Tab-separated table of C-alpha atoms in Angstrom:
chain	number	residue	atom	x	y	z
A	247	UNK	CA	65.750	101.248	169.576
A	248	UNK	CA	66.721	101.379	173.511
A	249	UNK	CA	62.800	100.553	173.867
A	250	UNK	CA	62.940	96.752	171.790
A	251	UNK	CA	66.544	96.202	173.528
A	252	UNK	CA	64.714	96.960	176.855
A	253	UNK	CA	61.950	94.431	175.891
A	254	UNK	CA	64.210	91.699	174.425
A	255	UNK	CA	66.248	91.366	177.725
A	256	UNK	CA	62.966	91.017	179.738
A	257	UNK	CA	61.396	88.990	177.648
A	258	UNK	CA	64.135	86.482	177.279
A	259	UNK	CA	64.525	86.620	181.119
A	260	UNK	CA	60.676	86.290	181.936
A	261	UNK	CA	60.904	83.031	179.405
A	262	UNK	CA	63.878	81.236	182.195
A	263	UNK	CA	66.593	81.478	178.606
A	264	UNK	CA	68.862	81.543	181.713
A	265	UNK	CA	72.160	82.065	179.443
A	266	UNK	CA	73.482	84.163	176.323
A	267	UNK	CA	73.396	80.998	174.204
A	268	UNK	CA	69.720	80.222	175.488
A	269	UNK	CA	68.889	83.951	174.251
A	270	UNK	CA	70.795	83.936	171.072
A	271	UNK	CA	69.189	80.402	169.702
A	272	UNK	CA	66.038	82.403	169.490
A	273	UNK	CA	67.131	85.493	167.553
A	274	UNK	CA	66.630	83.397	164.574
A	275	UNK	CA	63.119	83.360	164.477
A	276	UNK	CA	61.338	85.553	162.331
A	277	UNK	CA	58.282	85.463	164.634
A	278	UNK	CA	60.509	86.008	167.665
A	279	UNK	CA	61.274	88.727	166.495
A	280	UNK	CA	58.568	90.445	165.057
A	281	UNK	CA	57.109	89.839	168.887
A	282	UNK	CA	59.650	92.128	170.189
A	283	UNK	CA	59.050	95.099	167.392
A	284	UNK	CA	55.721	94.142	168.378
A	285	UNK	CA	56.064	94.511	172.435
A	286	UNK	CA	58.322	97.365	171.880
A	287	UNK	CA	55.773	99.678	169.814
A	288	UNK	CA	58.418	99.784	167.372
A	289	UNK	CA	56.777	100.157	163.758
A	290	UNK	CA	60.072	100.327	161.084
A	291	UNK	CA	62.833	98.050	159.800
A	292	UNK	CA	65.261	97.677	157.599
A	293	UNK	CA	64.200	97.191	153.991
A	294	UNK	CA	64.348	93.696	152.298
A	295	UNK	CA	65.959	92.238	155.740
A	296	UNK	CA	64.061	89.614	157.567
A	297	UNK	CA	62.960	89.877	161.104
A	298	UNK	CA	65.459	88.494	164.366
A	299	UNK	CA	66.041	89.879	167.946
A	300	UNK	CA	68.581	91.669	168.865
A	301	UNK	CA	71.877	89.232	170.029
A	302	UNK	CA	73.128	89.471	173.220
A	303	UNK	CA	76.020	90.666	172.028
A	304	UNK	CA	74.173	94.002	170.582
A	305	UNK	CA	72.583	94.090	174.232
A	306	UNK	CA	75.548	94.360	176.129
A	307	UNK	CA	77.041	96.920	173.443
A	308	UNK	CA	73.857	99.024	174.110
A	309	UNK	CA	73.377	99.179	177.750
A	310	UNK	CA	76.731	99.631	178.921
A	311	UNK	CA	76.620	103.004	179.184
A	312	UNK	CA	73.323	103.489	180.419
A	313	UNK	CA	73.010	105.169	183.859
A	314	UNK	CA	72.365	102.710	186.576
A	315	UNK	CA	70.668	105.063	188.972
A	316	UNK	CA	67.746	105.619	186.512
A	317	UNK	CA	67.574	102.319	186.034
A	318	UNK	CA	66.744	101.759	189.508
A	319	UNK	CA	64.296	104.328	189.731
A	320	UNK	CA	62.118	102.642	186.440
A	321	UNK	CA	61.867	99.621	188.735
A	322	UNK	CA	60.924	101.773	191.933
A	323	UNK	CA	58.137	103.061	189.252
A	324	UNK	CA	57.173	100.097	188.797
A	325	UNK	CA	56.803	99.039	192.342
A	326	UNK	CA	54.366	102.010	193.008
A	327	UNK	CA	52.468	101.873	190.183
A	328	UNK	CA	51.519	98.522	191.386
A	329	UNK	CA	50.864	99.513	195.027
A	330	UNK	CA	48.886	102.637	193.403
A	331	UNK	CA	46.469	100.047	191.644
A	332	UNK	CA	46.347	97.922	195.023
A	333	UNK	CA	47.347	95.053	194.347
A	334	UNK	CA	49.194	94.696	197.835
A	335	UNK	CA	46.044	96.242	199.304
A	336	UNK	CA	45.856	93.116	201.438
A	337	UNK	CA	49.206	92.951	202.191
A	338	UNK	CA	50.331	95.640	204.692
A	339	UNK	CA	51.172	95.367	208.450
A	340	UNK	CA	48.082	97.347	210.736
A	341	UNK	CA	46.789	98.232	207.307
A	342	UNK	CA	49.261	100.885	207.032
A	343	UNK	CA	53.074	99.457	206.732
A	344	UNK	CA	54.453	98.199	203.289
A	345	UNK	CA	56.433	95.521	204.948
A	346	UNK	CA	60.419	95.491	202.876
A	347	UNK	CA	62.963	92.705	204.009
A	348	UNK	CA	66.319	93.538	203.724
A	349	UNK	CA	69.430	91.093	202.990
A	350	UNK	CA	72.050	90.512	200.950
A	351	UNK	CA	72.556	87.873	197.576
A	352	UNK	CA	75.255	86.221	195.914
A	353	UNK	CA	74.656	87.721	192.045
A	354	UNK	CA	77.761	85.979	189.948
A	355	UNK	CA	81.483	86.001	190.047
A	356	UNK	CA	83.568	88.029	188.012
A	357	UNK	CA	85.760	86.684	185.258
A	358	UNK	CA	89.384	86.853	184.814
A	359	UNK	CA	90.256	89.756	182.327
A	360	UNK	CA	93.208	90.302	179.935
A	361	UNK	CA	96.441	90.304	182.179
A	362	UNK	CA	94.497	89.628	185.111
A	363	UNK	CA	94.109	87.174	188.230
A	364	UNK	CA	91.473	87.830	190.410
A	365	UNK	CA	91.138	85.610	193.938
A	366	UNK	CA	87.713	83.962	194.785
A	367	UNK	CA	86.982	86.688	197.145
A	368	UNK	CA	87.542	89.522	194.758
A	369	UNK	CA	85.579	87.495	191.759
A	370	UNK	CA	82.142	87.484	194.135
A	371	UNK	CA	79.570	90.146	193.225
A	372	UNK	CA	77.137	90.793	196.069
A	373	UNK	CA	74.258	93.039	196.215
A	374	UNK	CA	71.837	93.745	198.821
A	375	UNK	CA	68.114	93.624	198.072
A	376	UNK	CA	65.341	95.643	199.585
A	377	UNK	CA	62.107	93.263	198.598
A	378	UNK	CA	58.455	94.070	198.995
A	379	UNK	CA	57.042	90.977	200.501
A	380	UNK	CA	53.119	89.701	200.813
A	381	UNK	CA	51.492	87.563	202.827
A	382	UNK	CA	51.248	85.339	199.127
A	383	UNK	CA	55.202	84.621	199.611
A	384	UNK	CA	56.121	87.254	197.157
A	385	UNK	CA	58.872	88.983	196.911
A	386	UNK	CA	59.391	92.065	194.881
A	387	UNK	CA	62.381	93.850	194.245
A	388	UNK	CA	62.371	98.068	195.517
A	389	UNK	CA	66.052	98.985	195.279
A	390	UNK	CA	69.625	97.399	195.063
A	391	UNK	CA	73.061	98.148	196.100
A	392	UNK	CA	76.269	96.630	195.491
A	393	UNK	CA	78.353	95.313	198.603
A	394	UNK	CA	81.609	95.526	198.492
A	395	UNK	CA	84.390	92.587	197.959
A	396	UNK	CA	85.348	90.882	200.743
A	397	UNK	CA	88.883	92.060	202.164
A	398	UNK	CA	91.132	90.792	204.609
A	399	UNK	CA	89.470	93.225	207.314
A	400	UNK	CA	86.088	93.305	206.507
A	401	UNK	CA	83.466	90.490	206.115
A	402	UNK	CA	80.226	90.133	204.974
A	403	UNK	CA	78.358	91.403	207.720
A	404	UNK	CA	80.232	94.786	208.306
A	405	UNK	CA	79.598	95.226	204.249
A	406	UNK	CA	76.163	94.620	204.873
A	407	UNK	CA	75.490	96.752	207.062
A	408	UNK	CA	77.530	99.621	205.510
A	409	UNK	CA	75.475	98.908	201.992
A	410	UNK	CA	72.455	99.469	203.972
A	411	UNK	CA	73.514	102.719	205.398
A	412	UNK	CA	74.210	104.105	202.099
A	413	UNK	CA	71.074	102.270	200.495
A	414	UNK	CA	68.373	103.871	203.211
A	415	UNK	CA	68.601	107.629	201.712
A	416	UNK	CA	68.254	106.235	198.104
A	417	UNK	CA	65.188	104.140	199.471
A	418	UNK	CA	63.471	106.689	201.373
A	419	UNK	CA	64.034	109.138	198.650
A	420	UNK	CA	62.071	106.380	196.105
A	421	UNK	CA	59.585	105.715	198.774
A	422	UNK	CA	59.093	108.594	200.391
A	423	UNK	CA	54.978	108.742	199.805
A	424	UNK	CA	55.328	105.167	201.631
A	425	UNK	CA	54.981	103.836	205.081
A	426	UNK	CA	57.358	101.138	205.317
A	427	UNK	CA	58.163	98.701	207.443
A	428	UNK	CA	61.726	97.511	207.658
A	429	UNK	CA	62.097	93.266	208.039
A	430	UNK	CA	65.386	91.736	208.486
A	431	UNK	CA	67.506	89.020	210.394
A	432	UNK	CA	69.362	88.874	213.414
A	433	UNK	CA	72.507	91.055	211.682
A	434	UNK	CA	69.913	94.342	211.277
A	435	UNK	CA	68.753	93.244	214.726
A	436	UNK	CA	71.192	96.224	216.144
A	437	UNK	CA	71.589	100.025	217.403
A	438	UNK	CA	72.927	101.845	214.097
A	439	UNK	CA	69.745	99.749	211.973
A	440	UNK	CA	67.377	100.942	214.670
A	441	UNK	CA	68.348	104.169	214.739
A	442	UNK	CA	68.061	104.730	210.582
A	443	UNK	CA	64.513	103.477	210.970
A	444	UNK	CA	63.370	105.881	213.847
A	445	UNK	CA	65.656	108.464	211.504
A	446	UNK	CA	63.386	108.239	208.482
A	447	UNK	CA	60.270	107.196	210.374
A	448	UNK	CA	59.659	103.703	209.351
A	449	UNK	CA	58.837	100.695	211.604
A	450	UNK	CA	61.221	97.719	212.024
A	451	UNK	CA	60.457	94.152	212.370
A	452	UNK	CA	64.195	92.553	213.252
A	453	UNK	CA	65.000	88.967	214.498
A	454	UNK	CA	66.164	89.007	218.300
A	455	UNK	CA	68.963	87.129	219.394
A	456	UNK	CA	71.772	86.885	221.970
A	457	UNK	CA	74.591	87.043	219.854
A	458	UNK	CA	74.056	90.504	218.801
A	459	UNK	CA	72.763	92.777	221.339
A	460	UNK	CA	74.139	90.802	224.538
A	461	UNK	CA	72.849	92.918	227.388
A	462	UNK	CA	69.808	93.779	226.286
A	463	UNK	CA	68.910	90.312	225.358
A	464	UNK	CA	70.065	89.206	228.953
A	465	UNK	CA	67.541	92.293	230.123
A	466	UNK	CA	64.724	90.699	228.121
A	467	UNK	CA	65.420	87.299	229.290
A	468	UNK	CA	65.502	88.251	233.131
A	469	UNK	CA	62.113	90.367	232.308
A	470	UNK	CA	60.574	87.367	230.946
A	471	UNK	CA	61.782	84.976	233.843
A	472	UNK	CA	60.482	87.131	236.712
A	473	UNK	CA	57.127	87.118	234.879
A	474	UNK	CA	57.360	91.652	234.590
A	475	UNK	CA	55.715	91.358	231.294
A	476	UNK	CA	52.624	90.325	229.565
A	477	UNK	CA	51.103	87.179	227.239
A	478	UNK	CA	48.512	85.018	226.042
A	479	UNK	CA	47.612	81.801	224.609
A	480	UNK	CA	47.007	82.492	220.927
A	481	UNK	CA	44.293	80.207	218.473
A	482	UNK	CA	44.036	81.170	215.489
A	483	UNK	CA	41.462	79.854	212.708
A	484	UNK	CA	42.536	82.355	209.634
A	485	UNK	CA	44.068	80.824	206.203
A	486	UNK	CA	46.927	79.841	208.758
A	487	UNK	CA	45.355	77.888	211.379
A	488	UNK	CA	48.034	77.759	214.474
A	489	UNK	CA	48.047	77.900	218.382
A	490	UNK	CA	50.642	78.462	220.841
A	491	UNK	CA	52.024	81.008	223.745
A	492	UNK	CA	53.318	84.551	223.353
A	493	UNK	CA	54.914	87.244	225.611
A	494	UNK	CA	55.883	90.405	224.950
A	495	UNK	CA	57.632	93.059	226.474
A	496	UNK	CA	57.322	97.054	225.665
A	497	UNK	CA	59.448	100.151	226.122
A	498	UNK	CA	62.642	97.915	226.906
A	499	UNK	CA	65.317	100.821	227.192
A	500	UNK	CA	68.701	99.943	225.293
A	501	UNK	CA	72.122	100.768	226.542
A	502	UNK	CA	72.236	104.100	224.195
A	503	UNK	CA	73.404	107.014	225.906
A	504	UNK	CA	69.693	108.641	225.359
A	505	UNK	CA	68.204	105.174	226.580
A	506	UNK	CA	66.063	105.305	223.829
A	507	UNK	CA	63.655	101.907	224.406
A	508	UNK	CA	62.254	99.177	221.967
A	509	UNK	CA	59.295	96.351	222.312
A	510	UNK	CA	60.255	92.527	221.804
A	511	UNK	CA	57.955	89.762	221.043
A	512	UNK	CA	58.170	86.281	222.222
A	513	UNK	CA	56.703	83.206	220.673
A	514	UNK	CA	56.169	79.200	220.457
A	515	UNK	CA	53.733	78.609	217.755
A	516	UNK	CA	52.416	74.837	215.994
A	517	UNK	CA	51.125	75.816	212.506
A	518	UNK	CA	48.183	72.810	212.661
A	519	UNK	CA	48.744	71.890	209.206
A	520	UNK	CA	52.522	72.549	208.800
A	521	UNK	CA	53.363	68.521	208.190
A	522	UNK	CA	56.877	67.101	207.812
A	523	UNK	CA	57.513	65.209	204.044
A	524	UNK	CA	56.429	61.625	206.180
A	525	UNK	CA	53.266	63.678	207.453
A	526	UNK	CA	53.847	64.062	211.095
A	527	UNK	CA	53.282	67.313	212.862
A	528	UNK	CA	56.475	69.799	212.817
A	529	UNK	CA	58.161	70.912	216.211
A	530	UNK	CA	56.694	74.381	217.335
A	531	UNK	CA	58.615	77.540	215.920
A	532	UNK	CA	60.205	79.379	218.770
A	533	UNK	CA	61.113	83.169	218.036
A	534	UNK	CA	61.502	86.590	219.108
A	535	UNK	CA	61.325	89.258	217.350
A	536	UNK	CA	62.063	93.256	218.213
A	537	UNK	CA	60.012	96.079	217.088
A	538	UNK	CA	59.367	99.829	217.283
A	539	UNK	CA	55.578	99.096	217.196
A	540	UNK	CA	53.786	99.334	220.607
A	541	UNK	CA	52.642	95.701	221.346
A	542	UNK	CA	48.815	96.468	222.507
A	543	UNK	CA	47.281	92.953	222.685
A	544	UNK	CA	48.117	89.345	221.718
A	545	UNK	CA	46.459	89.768	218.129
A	546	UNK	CA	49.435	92.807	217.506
A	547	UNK	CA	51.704	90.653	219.041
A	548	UNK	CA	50.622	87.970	216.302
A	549	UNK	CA	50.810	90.269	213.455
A	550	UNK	CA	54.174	91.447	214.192
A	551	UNK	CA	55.320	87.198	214.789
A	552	UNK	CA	54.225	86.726	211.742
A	553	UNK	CA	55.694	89.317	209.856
A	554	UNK	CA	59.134	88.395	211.462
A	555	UNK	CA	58.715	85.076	209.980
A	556	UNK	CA	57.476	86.369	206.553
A	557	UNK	CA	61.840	87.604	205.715
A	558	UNK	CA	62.076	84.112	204.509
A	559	UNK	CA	60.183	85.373	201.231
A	560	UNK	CA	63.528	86.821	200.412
A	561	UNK	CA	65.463	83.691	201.015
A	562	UNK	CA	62.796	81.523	199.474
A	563	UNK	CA	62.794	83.795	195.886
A	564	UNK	CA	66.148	83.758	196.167
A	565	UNK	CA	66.864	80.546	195.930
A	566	UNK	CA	64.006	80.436	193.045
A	567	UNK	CA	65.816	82.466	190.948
A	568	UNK	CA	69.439	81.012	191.579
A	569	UNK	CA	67.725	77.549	190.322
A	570	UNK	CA	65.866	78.001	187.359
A	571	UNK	CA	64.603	81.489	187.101
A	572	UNK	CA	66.067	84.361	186.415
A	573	UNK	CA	70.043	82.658	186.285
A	574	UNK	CA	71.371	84.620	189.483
A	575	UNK	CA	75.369	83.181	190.164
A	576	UNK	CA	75.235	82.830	186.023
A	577	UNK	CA	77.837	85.572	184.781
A	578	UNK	CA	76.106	87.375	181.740
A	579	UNK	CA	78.260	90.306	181.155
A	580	UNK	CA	81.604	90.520	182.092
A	581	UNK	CA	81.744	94.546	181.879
A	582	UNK	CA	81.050	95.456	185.597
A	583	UNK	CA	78.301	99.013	184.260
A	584	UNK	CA	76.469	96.483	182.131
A	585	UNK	CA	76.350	94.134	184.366
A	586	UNK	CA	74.538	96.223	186.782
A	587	UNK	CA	72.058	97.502	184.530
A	588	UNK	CA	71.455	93.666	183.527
A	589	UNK	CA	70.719	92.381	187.432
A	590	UNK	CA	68.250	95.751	187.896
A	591	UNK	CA	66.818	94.876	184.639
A	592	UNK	CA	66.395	91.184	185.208
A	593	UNK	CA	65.138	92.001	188.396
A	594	UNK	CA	62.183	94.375	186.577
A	595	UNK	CA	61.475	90.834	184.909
A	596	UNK	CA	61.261	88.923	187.944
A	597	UNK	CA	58.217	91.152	188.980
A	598	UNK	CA	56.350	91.417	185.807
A	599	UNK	CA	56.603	87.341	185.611
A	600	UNK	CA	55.480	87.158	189.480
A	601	UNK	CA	52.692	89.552	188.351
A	602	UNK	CA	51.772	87.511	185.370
A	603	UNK	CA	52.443	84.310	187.302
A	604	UNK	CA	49.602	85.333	190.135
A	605	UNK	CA	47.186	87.117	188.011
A	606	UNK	CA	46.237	85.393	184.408
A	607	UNK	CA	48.358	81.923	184.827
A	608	UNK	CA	47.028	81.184	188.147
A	609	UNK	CA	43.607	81.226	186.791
A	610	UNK	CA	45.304	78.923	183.904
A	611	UNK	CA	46.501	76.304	186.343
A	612	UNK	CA	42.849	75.474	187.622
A	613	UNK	CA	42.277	73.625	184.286
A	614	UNK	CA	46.167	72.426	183.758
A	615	UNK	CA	47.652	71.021	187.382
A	616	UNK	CA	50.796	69.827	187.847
A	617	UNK	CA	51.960	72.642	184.929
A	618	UNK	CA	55.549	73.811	186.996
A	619	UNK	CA	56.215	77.506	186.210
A	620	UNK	CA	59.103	76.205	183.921
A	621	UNK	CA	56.549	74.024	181.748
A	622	UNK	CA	54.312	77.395	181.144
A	623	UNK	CA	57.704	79.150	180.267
A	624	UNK	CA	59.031	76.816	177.581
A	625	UNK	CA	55.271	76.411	175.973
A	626	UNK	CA	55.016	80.738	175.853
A	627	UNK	CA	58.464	80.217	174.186
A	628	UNK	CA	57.673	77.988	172.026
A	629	UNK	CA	54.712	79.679	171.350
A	630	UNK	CA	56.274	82.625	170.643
A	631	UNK	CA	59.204	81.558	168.703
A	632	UNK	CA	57.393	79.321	165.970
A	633	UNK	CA	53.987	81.397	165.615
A	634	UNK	CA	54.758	85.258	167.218
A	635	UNK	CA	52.240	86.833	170.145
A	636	UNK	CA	50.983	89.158	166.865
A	637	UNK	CA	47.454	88.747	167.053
A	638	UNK	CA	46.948	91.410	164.032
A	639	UNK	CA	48.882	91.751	161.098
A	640	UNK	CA	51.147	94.855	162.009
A	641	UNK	CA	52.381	97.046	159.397
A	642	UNK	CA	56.077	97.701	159.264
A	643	UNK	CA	57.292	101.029	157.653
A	644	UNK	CA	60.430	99.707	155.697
A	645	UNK	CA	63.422	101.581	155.481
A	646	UNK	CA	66.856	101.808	154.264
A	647	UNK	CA	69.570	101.394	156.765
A	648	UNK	CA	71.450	104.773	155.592
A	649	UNK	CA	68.142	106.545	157.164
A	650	UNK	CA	68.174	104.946	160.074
């Protein structure tokens, strides 16, 4: 039973229902449902009742009590067994590094229970997302932890950072066979981030600005003016053609007490076919990026730019599923376990329909352009809701509900 409710929620995410209501007008459907017994591997049901999917309602009701944590480790299963069969082959940093970006969502705001008034602060639910990204613009979920509610003395950024600190040991522990490479903005751009990274032996990719190491920026900046460091003019010809100047500067010792020393890359790159909406040429990207990995040449120096620039795969899917994907800010369950177990789970959706989206529908769209993911979603639903994705006739054992 736990396997069909698994597949109903997925299924109804993967298809953008994007509500309760959305789900529930499909239960209806006798071929709807016999897809899920179908997907599910689930071969009985009740005797003389038609087919339908299981309501929302029955959803909530079963999941929760699940456990979250082994929830989260069936999508970290999922994640490998999709690095095991290389499909992000292509996609590491120096051919070794699994590249993660780090940073934090806005899932949905509570509801007011019985009795209760919550302010806007305590009504936001915010998790923080480690995401595998690709050099595609994909961006697959590893692991999730909650951040907690604002407060008078805290903001977002100390609860960031503190949700990262307790989500590193839970990711290392799921990724342990892994090299990873940590990629995050300016807020991770600091000593206690740095120092989890070198802790666990991953890499870090981290966005470099004044406002949040002060001293050592000023040290980079005087290093750079008095010319004590080295560059290149970069041209590049790849699937990205772009040109532009870099610097770099290595073993750049921090104002730790063990002086303990990082690498920073400089860069003002024009992307030659990066056009505005009118079709003019866009304004070079200037950035600077700082790293654990030993900047040997201007092509490292490159790979590690571009890397930096690759966290906005995180902001880019989220903003894909806030609009029309997988209904993030969109409350589904009000009970706070469920809930959980419903973001980790619609999450586990989110990657099978990037999966599907990349693989078999992209070879779709050569014959069909202009088809938006939405369009392919409604005609699957459709599909499946008027004829069933039963290719065979399956046979049902039928039984009487005191047996089951």
């Amino acid at each position: 039973m736990n396997d069909t409710v698994v597949v109903t929620l997925l299924a109804t995410t993967a298809l953008k229902c994007r509500s309760r209501n959305a789900a529930d007008a499909c239960r209806n459907s006798e071929a709807m449902g016999a897809s899920m017994l179908y997907l599910s591997g689930q071969d009985w049901w009740p005797e003389h009742e038609k087919f339908t999917t299981a309501c929302t309602g029955t959803l909530v009701y079963r999941t929760k009590d699940w456990d979250f944590e082994k929830v989260r480790i069936v999508n970290a299963k999922l994640v490998k067994r999709l690095i095991n069969a290389k499909f992000f082959e292509e996609d590491r940093l120096r051919g070794t590094y699994y590249c993660i970006a780090v940073d934090a969502v806005h899932c949905d705001e509570k509801r007011n229970g019985k009795d209760e008034t919550l302010s806007k602060r305590e009504k936001m639910t915010i998790a923080l997302e480690a995401k595998l990204i690709t050099k595609t613009g994909m961006a697959i979920t590893v692991c999730t932890e909650d951040v907690k509610s604002y407060d008078d003395k805290k903001d977002k950024q100390d609860c960031e950072i503190n949700a990262f600190k307790r989500m590193a040991p839970i990711l290392r522990t799921l990724m342990k066979k892994y090299s990873l490479c940590l990629v995050g903005d300016a807020l991770y751009g600091c000593d206690s981030i740095w120092r989890i990274c070198e802790k666990y032996g991953w890499k870090y990719i981290t966005t470099f600005k004044e406002g949040r190491t002060p001293d050592l920026y000023a040290n980079v900046e005087l290093r750079f003016k008095g010319r004590t460091c080295e560059g290149g003019e970069l041209l590049k010809a790849d699937d990205k053609p772009r040109s532009g100047r870099m610097k770099w500067v290595n073993g750049l010792e921090t104002n730790a007490p063990d002086k303990y020393a990082i690498n920073v890359v400089w860069g003002e790159i024009s992307f030659l076919n990066d056009l505005t909406k009118t079709g003019k040429k866009r304004k070079p990207y200037i950035g600077m990026f700082a790293t654990n990995l030993t900047i040997v040449d201007i092509n490292v120096a490159d790979e590690v730019f571009c890397w930096g620039r690759r966290r906005w795969n995180i902001e880019n899917v989220f903003k894909e599923q806030k609009r029309v994907d997988v209904g993030l800010k969109h409350r589904y369950v009000n009970n706070t376990d469920a809930n959980r177990v419903w973001y980790c789970l619609r999450m586990i959706s989110w990657t099978i329909w990037q999966m599907f989206q990349r693989g078999f529908l992209l070879r779709l769209e050569v014959g069909c352009r202009k088809m938006t993911q939405l369009l392919w979603c409604e005609m699957i639903r459709t599909y499946i809701r008027y004829f069933g994705c039963v290719m065979l006739e399956t046979r049902y054992r039928c039984m009487s509900r005191k047996n089951l």
